[in-house]
PDB file of C-alpha atoms in Angstrom:
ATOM      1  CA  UNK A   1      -7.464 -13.873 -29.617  1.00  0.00           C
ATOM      2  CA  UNK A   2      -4.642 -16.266 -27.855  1.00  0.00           C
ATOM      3  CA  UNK A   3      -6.185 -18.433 -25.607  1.00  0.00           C
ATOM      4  CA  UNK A   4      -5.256 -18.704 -21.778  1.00  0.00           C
ATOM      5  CA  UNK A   5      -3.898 -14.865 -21.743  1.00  0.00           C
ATOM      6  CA  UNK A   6      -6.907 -13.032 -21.300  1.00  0.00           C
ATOM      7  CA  UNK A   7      -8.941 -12.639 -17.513  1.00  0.00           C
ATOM      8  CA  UNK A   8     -11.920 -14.247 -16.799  1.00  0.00           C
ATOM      9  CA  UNK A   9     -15.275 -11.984 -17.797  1.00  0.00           C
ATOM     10  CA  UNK A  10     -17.877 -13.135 -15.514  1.00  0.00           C
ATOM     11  CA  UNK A  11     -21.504 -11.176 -13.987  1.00  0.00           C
ATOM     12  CA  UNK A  12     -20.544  -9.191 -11.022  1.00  0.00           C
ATOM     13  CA  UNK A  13     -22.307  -6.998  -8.223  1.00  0.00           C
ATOM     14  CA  UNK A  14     -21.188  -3.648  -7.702  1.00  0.00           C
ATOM     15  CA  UNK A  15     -22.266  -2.391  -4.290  1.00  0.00           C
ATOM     16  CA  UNK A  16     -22.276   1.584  -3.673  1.00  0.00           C
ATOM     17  CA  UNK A  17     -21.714   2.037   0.213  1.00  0.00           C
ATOM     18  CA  UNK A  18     -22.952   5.331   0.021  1.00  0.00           C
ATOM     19  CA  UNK A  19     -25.992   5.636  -1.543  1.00  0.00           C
ATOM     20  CA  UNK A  20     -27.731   1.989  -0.689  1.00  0.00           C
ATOM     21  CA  UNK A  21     -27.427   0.834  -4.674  1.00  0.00           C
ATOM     22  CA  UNK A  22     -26.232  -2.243  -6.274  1.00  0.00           C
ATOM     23  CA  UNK A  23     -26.339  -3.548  -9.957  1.00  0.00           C
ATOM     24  CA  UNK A  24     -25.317  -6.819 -11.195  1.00  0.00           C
ATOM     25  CA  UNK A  25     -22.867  -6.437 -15.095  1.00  0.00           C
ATOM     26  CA  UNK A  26     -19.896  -8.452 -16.367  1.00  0.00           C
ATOM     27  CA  UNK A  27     -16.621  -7.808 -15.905  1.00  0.00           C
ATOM     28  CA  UNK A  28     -12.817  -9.246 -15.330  1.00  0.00           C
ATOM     29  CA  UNK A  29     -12.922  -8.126 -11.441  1.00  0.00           C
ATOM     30  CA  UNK A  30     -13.185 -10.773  -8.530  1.00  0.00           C
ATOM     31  CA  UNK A  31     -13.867 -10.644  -5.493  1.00  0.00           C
ATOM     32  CA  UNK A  32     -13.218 -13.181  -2.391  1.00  0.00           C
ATOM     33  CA  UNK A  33     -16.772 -11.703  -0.979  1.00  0.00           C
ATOM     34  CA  UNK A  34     -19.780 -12.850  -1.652  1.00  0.00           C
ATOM     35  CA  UNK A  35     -24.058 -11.586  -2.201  1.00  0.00           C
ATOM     36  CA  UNK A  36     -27.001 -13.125  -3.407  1.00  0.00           C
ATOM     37  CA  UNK A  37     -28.471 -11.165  -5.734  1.00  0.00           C
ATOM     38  CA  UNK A  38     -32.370 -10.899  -6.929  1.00  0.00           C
ATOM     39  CA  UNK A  39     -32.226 -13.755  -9.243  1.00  0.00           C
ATOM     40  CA  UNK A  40     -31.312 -16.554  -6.369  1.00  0.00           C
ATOM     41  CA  UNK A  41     -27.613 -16.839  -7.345  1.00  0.00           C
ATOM     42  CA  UNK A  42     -24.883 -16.188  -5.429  1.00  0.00           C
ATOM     43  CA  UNK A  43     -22.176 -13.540  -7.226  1.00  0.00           C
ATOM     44  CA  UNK A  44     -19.224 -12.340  -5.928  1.00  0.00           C
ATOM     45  CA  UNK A  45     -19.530  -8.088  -5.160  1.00  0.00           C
ATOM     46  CA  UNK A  46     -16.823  -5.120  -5.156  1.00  0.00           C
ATOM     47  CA  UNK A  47     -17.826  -2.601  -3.079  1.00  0.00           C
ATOM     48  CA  UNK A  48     -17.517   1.081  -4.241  1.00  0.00           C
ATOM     49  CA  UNK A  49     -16.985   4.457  -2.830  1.00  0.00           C
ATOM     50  CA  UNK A  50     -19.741   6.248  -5.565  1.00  0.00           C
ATOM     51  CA  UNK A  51     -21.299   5.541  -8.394  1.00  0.00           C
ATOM     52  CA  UNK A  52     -24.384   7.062 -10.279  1.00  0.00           C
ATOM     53  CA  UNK A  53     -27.107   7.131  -7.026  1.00  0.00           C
ATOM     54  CA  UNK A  54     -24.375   9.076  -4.842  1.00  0.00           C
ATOM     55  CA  UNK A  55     -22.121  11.338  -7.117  1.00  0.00           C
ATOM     56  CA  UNK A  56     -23.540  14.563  -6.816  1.00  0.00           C
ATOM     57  CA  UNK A  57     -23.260  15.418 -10.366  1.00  0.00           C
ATOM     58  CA  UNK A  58     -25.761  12.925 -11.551  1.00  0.00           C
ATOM     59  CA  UNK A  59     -28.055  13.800  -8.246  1.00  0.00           C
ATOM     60  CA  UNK A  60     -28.622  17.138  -9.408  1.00  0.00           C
ATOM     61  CA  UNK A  61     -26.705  18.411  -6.153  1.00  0.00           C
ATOM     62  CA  UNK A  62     -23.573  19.755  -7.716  1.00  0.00           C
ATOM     63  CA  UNK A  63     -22.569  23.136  -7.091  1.00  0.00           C
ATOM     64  CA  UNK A  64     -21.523  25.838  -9.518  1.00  0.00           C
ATOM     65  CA  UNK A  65     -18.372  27.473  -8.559  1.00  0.00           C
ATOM     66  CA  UNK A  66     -17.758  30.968  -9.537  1.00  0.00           C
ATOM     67  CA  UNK A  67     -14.737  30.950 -10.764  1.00  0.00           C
ATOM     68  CA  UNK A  68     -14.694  34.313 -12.547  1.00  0.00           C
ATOM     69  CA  UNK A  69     -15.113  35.626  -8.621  1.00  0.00           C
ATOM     70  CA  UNK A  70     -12.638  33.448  -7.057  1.00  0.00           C
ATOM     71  CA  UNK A  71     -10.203  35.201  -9.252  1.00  0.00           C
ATOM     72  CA  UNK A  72     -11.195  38.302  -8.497  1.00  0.00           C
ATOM     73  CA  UNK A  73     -11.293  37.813  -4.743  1.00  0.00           C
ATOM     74  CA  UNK A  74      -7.730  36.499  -5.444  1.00  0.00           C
ATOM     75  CA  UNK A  75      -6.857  39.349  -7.190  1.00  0.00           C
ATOM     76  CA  UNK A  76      -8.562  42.031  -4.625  1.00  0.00           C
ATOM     77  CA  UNK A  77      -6.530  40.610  -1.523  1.00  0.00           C
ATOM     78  CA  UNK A  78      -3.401  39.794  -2.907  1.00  0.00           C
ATOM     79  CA  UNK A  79      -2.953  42.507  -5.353  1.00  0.00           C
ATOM     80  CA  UNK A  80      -2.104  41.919  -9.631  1.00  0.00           C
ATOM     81  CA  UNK A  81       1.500  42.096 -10.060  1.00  0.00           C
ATOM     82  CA  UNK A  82       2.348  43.975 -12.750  1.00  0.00           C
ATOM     83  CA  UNK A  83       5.550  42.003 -13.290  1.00  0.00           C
ATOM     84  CA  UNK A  84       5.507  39.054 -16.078  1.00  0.00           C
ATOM     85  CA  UNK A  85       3.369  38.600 -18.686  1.00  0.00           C
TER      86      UNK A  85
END
């Protein structure tokens, strides 16, 4: 690797707003903010809209769309149109 091209890879704290979790991991973000984590040390944090504790796949509250009736609901209201194929 060519030195002096590549960013800096340092621990950061990723915050999720929404569901109240943080974890500490290395990576080339910054930040101009500022937390102290569980260790004592003070790391800079990037806030994020979701992540694993608030996405509701990994919750277990996704929903299963029918799609198969969607269609047909399409197809019962606006008709099939027996033009292209």
């Amino acid at each position: 690797m060519k030195p002096g091209i590549h960013p800096a890879y340092g621990h950061v704290v990723f915050r999720d707003r929404a569901g109240d979790f943080a974890f500490l991991t290395r990576s080339t973000l910054t930040s101009d903010r500022t937390v102290e984590w569980e260790d004592g040390r003070i790391y800079p944090v990037v806030d994020v809209e979701i992540s694993s504790a608030s996405h509701p796949f990994y919750t277990g509250t996704a929903r299963v769309l029918d799609t198969a009736g969607r269609v047909e609901r399409f197809e019962r209201r606006y008709g099939r149109s027996g033009g292209r194929r």
